[in-house]
GROMACS .gro file of C-alpha atoms in nm:
model
  248
    1MET     CA    1   1.574   7.650  10.255
    2ALA     CA    2   1.711   7.722  10.601
    3GLN     CA    3   2.092   7.740  10.642
    4GLN     CA    4   2.239   7.442  10.825
    5ALA     CA    5   2.394   7.539  11.154
    6SER     CA    6   2.700   7.380  11.293
    7GLU     CA    7   2.734   7.222  11.636
    8PRO     CA    8   2.808   7.475  11.918
    9ASN     CA    9   3.170   7.503  12.008
   10SER     CA   10   3.313   7.495  12.361
   11SER     CA   11   3.205   7.855  12.423
   12GLY     CA   12   2.857   7.784  12.320
   13VAL     CA   13   2.887   7.981  11.986
   14SER     CA   14   2.768   7.802  11.671
   15PHE     CA   15   2.893   7.885  11.313
   16GLN     CA   16   2.688   7.882  10.998
   17GLU     CA   17   2.849   7.656  10.736
   18PRO     CA   18   2.909   7.929  10.471
   19HIS     CA   19   3.080   8.145  10.733
   20PHE     CA   20   3.296   7.858  10.832
   21GLN     CA   21   3.399   7.790  10.472
   22LEU     CA   22   3.475   8.159  10.422
   23LEU     CA   23   3.691   8.161  10.732
   24MET     CA   24   3.885   7.851  10.615
   25SER     CA   25   3.937   8.009  10.273
   26GLN     CA   26   4.078   8.324  10.431
   27LEU     CA   27   4.308   8.121  10.656
   28SER     CA   28   4.432   7.933  10.345
   29ILE     CA   29   4.512   8.263  10.177
   30LEU     CA   30   4.700   8.393  10.481
   31THR     CA   31   4.894   8.057  10.503
   32ASN     CA   32   4.999   8.089  10.140
   33GLY     CA   33   5.099   8.450  10.194
   34MET     CA   34   5.314   8.351  10.500
   35ASN     CA   35   5.483   8.082  10.287
   36ASP     CA   36   5.564   8.337  10.018
   37VAL     CA   37   5.705   8.573  10.286
   38ARG     CA   38   5.915   8.288  10.430
   39ALA     CA   39   6.051   8.199  10.086
   40LEU     CA   40   6.144   8.563  10.018
   41LEU     CA   41   6.309   8.593  10.352
   42THR     CA   42   6.511   8.282  10.288
   43GLU     CA   43   6.621   8.420   9.950
   44GLN     CA   44   6.714   8.753  10.100
   45THR     CA   45   6.909   8.575  10.380
   46LYS     CA   46   7.113   8.388  10.121
   47LYS     CA   47   7.187   8.710   9.933
   48ILE     CA   48   7.293   8.880  10.263
   49ASP     CA   49   7.513   8.584  10.351
   50GLY     CA   50   7.675   8.611  10.007
   51CYS     CA   51   7.737   8.987  10.065
   52ILE     CA   52   7.886   8.917  10.402
   53ALA     CA   53   8.124   8.660  10.243
   54ASN     CA   54   8.231   8.910   9.981
   55VAL     CA   55   8.294   9.176  10.238
   56THR     CA   56   8.498   8.929  10.442
   57ASN     CA   57   8.710   8.848  10.134
   58LEU     CA   58   8.753   9.222  10.053
   59LYS     CA   59   8.866   9.286  10.407
   60GLN     CA   60   9.117   9.008  10.391
   61GLU     CA   61   9.262   9.143  10.064
   62ASN     CA   62   9.262   9.493  10.214
   63ASP     CA   63   9.457   9.365  10.517
   64LYS     CA   64   9.715   9.211  10.283
   65LEU     CA   65   9.748   9.525  10.082
   66GLN     CA   66   9.788   9.729  10.402
   67SER     CA   67  10.062   9.486  10.507
   68LYS     CA   68  10.241   9.536  10.170
   69VAL     CA   69  10.212   9.911  10.209
   70LYS     CA   70  10.368   9.889  10.555
   71ASP     CA   71  10.649   9.682  10.407
   72LEU     CA   72  10.707   9.936  10.132
   73GLU     CA   73  10.710  10.214  10.393
   74LYS     CA   74  10.975  10.031  10.588
   75LYS     CA   75  11.184   9.991  10.274
   76LEU     CA   76  11.146  10.354  10.195
   77ASP     CA   77  11.254  10.451  10.548
   78GLY     CA   78  11.574  10.250  10.492
   79MET     CA   79  11.650  10.427  10.165
   80SER     CA   80  11.805  10.776  10.140
   81ALA     CA   81  11.645  11.041   9.926
   82SER     CA   82  11.936  11.014   9.688
   83ASN     CA   83  11.890  10.640   9.642
   84ILE     CA   84  11.515  10.682   9.578
   85TYR     CA   85  11.582  10.950   9.318
   86ALA     CA   86  11.853  10.738   9.156
   87GLU     CA   87  11.616  10.437   9.133
   88PHE     CA   88  11.334  10.652   8.993
   89ALA     CA   89  11.569  10.800   8.730
   90ALA     CA   90  11.703  10.452   8.633
   91ARG     CA   91  11.353  10.319   8.585
   92ASN     CA   92  11.264  10.616   8.360
   93LEU     CA   93  11.569  10.559   8.145
   94ARG     CA   94  11.511  10.184   8.117
   95GLU     CA   95  11.151  10.234   7.999
   96LYS     CA   96  11.301  10.331   7.664
   97ASN     CA   97  11.477   9.987   7.634
   98ILE     CA   98  11.396   9.629   7.578
   99ILE     CA   99  11.608   9.319   7.662
  100ILE     CA  100  11.630   9.035   7.415
  101TYR     CA  101  11.726   8.690   7.554
  102GLY     CA  102  11.829   8.388   7.358
  103LEU     CA  103  11.965   8.560   7.042
  104ASP     CA  104  12.283   8.399   6.904
  105GLU     CA  105  12.597   8.596   6.950
  106SER     CA  106  12.683   8.763   6.617
  107SER     CA  107  12.865   9.060   6.469
  108ASP     CA  108  12.537   9.136   6.297
  109ASP     CA  109  12.335   9.197   6.616
  110LEU     CA  110  12.186   9.520   6.472
  111ILE     CA  111  12.068   9.353   6.156
  112ASN     CA  112  11.914   9.059   6.354
  113VAL     CA  113  11.738   9.303   6.585
  114SER     CA  114  11.603   9.501   6.285
  115VAL     CA  115  11.459   9.172   6.143
  116ILE     CA  116  11.283   9.102   6.475
  117LEU     CA  117  11.148   9.458   6.502
  118THR     CA  118  11.023   9.449   6.145
  119GLU     CA  119  10.849   9.114   6.209
  120LEU     CA  120  10.668   9.261   6.515
  121ASN     CA  121  10.578   9.598   6.366
  122PRO     CA  122  10.610   9.597   5.991
  123SER     CA  123  10.399   9.915   5.936
  124ASN     CA  124  10.594  10.137   6.176
  125THR     CA  125  10.926   9.969   6.258
  126PRO     CA  126  11.118  10.161   6.521
  127LYS     CA  127  11.489  10.217   6.469
  128PRO     CA  128  11.702  10.137   6.776
  129SER     CA  129  11.946  10.405   6.878
  130LYS     CA  130  12.183  10.153   7.032
  131VAL     CA  131  12.228   9.783   7.061
  132THR     CA  132  12.457   9.638   7.330
  133ARG     CA  133  12.543   9.293   7.461
  134LEU     CA  134  12.537   9.280   7.841
  135GLY     CA  135  12.817   9.119   8.038
  136LYS     CA  136  13.144   8.971   7.942
  137PRO     CA  137  13.180   8.731   7.641
  138SER     CA  138  13.125   8.367   7.746
  139SER     CA  139  13.002   8.035   7.618
  140GLN     CA  140  12.638   8.143   7.695
  141LYS     CA  141  12.425   8.381   7.493
  142ARG     CA  142  12.440   8.719   7.655
  143PRO     CA  143  12.130   8.933   7.688
  144LEU     CA  144  12.102   9.208   7.425
  145LYS     CA  145  11.990   9.555   7.528
  146VAL     CA  146  11.806   9.752   7.265
  147GLU     CA  147  11.768  10.124   7.324
  148PHE     CA  148  11.512  10.347   7.160
  149SER     CA  149  11.476  10.723   7.142
  150CYS     CA  150  11.146  10.715   7.338
  151ARG     CA  151  10.949  10.483   7.570
  152GLU     CA  152  10.658  10.465   7.329
  153GLU     CA  153  10.872  10.268   7.079
  154ALA     CA  154  10.979  10.022   7.347
  155ILE     CA  155  10.615   9.985   7.462
  156GLY     CA  156  10.499   9.917   7.106
  157ILE     CA  157  10.744   9.628   7.070
  158LEU     CA  158  10.667   9.483   7.416
  159SER     CA  159  10.295   9.487   7.342
  160LYS     CA  160  10.346   9.273   7.032
  161LYS     CA  161  10.625   9.046   7.146
  162SER     CA  162  10.407   8.736   7.147
  163LYS     CA  163  10.363   8.777   6.768
  164LEU     CA  164  10.725   8.681   6.697
  165SER     CA  165  10.681   8.370   6.479
  166LEU     CA  166  11.005   8.340   6.277
  167LYS     CA  167  11.146   7.988   6.328
  168SER     CA  168  11.506   8.127   6.341
  169PHE     CA  169  11.408   8.323   6.645
  170SER     CA  170  11.186   8.057   6.817
  171ASN     CA  171  11.401   8.064   7.140
  172VAL     CA  172  11.415   8.445   7.160
  173LYS     CA  173  11.240   8.622   7.445
  174ILE     CA  174  11.173   8.999   7.466
  175LYS     CA  175  11.128   9.157   7.803
  176ASN     CA  176  11.132   9.483   7.991
  177ASP     CA  177  11.462   9.634   8.097
  178TYR     CA  178  11.414   9.619   8.476
  179THR     CA  179  11.652   9.761   8.736
  180PRO     CA  180  11.808   9.518   8.979
  181LYS     CA  181  11.574   9.647   9.242
  182GLN     CA  182  11.272   9.569   9.019
  183ARG     CA  183  11.402   9.213   8.942
  184GLU     CA  184  11.445   9.159   9.316
  185GLU     CA  185  11.084   9.270   9.383
  186LEU     CA  186  10.952   9.049   9.105
  187ALA     CA  187  11.142   8.745   9.237
  188LYS     CA  188  10.989   8.799   9.584
  189ILE     CA  189  10.638   8.834   9.436
  190TYR     CA  190  10.672   8.517   9.237
  191GLN     CA  191  10.800   8.328   9.541
  192GLU     CA  192  10.498   8.433   9.742
  193PHE     CA  193  10.269   8.367   9.444
  194ASP     CA  194  10.399   8.003   9.409
  195GLN     CA  195  10.351   7.940   9.774
  196ARG     CA  196   9.996   8.065   9.779
  197LYS     CA  197   9.909   7.883   9.459
  198ALA     CA  198  10.038   7.559   9.609
  199ASN     CA  199   9.798   7.616   9.896
  200GLY     CA  200   9.509   7.620   9.657
  201GLU     CA  201   9.440   7.993   9.610
  202SER     CA  202   9.321   8.124   9.272
  203LEU     CA  203   9.555   8.415   9.201
  204ARG     CA  204   9.711   8.631   8.933
  205ILE     CA  205   9.989   8.886   8.924
  206LYS     CA  206   9.904   9.231   8.793
  207PHE     CA  207  10.080   9.564   8.783
  208ILE     CA  208   9.887   9.823   8.983
  209PHE     CA  209  10.030  10.172   8.963
  210GLY     CA  210  10.345  10.015   8.832
  211GLN     CA  211  10.385   9.784   9.129
  212PRO     CA  212  10.361   9.399   9.078
  213THR     CA  213  10.078   9.282   9.301
  214ILE     CA  214   9.916   8.945   9.369
  215VAL     CA  215   9.541   8.970   9.326
  216PRO     CA  216   9.249   8.720   9.332
  217GLY     CA  217   9.172   8.530   9.012
  218SER     CA  218   8.840   8.715   8.997
  219TYR     CA  219   8.998   9.056   9.031
  220LYS     CA  220   8.869   9.333   8.800
  221ARG     CA  221   9.089   9.635   8.738
  222PRO     CA  222   8.947   9.977   8.844
  223ARG     CA  223   8.979  10.239   8.569
  224GLU     CA  224   9.217  10.460   8.764
  225GLU     CA  225   9.477  10.184   8.793
  226ASP     CA  226   9.764  10.159   8.554
  227GLU     CA  227   9.764   9.811   8.412
  228SER     CA  228  10.146   9.772   8.397
  229PRO     CA  229  10.460   9.975   8.426
  230ASN     CA  230  10.421  10.029   8.051
  231LYS     CA  231  10.070  10.088   7.931
  232ASN     CA  232   9.929   9.854   7.670
  233VAL     CA  233  10.170   9.578   7.773
  234THR     CA  234  10.042   9.239   7.888
  235LYS     CA  235   9.748   9.265   8.131
  236ILE     CA  236   9.845   8.958   8.328
  237VAL     CA  237  10.208   8.895   8.414
  238LYS     CA  238  10.309   8.553   8.296
  239PRO     CA  239  10.685   8.549   8.216
  240ARG     CA  240  10.918   8.532   8.516
  241PRO     CA  241  11.207   8.768   8.552
  242GLU     CA  242  11.525   8.639   8.385
  243SER     CA  243  11.783   8.533   8.631
  244SER     CA  244  12.111   8.685   8.529
  245LYS     CA  245  12.448   8.733   8.694
  246ASN     CA  246  12.484   9.070   8.531
  247SER     CA  247  12.367   9.355   8.753
  248TYR     CA  248  12.319   9.578   8.451
   0.00000   0.00000   0.00000
């Protein structure tokens, strides 16, 4: 049977029907391929847009950190070498201590402290080298400074402070022994933290290389960073610095 010829086109060329069908089939394949390419390009564009947004966020955080570094440099410029050394030495000494708030005034402070320490670390209870009430006697409960022979003993208690469950010590809080300068820095950090949280930012406070720092809620700690001024202490800073009239 003879193949049916199509009508001549405008150029006077006629197509055989099988050839025409083959051409249409190939055009359909090309069209589908183009659609797949468009879909892939759209997906890649979305990924690139997401990467650009992440880079923008990182740049903003980097700008904030650089601003903080400049502020710290200005503070250091205003401090003499002797003051810097004195602050450094004071922080090292205080790392061996803890401060207990809310413990009733008593002549048996050492016994009460021993009960608390045993509750927190029964298998290896550290023995304090000195227990001292801070400030002059008054109607309020004075903070209690507990000194240990090494920083590791203080760190061990601070890392387990949330486990204190005795009802008789339900109002007791255990915290780091910060210098006045450290408490001032923490107060400023929390003030900025509250302001930014009120503006809708998702934030946390973490210690990075011993420095309290505001970070995004999705922040992940690099391995080289020290989690807090005392290793193995809380990862995220929640308690606020105690306000005290005593500049101990």
